[in-house]
One Martini backbone bead per residue (centre of mass of N, CA, C, O) as a GRO file, in nm:
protein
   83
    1UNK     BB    1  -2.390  10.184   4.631
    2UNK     BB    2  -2.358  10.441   4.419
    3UNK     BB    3  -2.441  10.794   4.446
    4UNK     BB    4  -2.655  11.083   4.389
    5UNK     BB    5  -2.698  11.391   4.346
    6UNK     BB    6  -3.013  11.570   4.309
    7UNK     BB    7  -3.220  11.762   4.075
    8UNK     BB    8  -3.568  11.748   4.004
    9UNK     BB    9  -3.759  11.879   3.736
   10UNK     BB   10  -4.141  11.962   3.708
   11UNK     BB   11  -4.355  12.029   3.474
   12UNK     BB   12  -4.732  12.060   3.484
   13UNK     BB   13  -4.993  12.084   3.256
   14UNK     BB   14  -5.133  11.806   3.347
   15UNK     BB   15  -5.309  11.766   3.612
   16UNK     BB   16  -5.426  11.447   3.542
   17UNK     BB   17  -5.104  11.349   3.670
   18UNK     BB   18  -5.063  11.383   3.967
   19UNK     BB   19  -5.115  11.130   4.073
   20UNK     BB   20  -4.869  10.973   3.927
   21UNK     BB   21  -4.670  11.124   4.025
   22UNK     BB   22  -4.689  11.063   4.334
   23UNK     BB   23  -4.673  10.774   4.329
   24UNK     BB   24  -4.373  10.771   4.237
   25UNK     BB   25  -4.287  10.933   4.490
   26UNK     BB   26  -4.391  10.753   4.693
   27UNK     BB   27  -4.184  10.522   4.582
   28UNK     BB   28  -3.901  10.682   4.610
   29UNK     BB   29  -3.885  10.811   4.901
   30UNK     BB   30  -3.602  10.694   5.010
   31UNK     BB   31  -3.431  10.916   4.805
   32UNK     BB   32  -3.564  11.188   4.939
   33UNK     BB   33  -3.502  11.513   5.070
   34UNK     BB   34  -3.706  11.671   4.908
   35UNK     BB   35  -3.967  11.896   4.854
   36UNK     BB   36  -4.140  12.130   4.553
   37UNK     BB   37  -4.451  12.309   4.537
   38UNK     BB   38  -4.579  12.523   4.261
   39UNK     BB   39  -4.848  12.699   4.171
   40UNK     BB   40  -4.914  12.894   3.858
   41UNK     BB   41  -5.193  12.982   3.790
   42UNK     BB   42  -5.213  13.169   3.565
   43UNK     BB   43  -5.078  12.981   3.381
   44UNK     BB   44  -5.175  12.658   3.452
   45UNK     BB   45  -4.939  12.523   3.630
   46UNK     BB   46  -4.671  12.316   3.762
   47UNK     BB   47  -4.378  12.311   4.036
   48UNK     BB   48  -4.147  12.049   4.085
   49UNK     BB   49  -3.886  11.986   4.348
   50UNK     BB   50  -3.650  11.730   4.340
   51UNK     BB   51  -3.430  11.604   4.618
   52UNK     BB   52  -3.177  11.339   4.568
   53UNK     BB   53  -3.050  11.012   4.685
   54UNK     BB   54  -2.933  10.807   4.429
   55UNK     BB   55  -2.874  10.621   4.204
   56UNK     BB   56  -2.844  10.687   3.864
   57UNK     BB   57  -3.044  10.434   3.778
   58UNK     BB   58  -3.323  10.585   3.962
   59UNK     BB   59  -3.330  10.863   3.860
   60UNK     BB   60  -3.387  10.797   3.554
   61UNK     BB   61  -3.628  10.625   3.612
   62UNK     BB   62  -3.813  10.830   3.743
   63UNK     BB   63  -3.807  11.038   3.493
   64UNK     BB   64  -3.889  10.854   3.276
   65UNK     BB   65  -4.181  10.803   3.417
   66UNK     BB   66  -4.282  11.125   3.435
   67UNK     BB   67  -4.214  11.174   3.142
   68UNK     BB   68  -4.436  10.984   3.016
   69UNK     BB   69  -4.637  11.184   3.117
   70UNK     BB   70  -4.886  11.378   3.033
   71UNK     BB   71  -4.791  11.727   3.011
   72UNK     BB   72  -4.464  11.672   3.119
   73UNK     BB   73  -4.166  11.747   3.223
   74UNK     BB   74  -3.809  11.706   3.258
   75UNK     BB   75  -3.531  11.753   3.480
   76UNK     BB   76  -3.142  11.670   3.572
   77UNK     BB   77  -2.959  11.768   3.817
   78UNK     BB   78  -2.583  11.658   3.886
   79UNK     BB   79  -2.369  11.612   4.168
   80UNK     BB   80  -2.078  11.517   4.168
   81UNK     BB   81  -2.147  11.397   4.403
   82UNK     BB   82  -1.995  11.056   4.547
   83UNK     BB   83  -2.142  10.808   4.780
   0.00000   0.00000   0.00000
């Protein structure tokens, strides 16, 4: 199956979402290349920027259920390498 690079970045303003994120990306671990979370104390938001190497329809699935969590925003960039 053709996989794709991406970069899934994630905003997130209600903390009490962050244990089903954390869930959903222990499940997706496999396709996980890096992770990085930086707490933004003053906004009190966080900012989690996830490198993954996927098929593009398990990359979608993921940002789709953590953009349903309250308070949380997703967008996803897609590096044209595909292998």
């Amino acid at each position: 199956m053709e996989t794709r690079v991406a970069v899934m970045s994630i905003i997130v303003e209600d903390v009490s979402s962050v244990e089903d994120i954390n869930a959903i990306l222990h499940e997706s671990g496999e396709y996980i290349i890096g992770r990085m979370g930086i707490p933004y104390r003053e906004k009190r938001i966080n900012i989690i920027s996830i490198a993954m190497d996927a098929p593009q329809n398990v990359i979608s699935a993921i940002a789709g259920r953590i953009g349903n969590l309250p308070g949380v925003s997703v967008k996803t960039a897609y590096s044209s390498v595909v292998g």
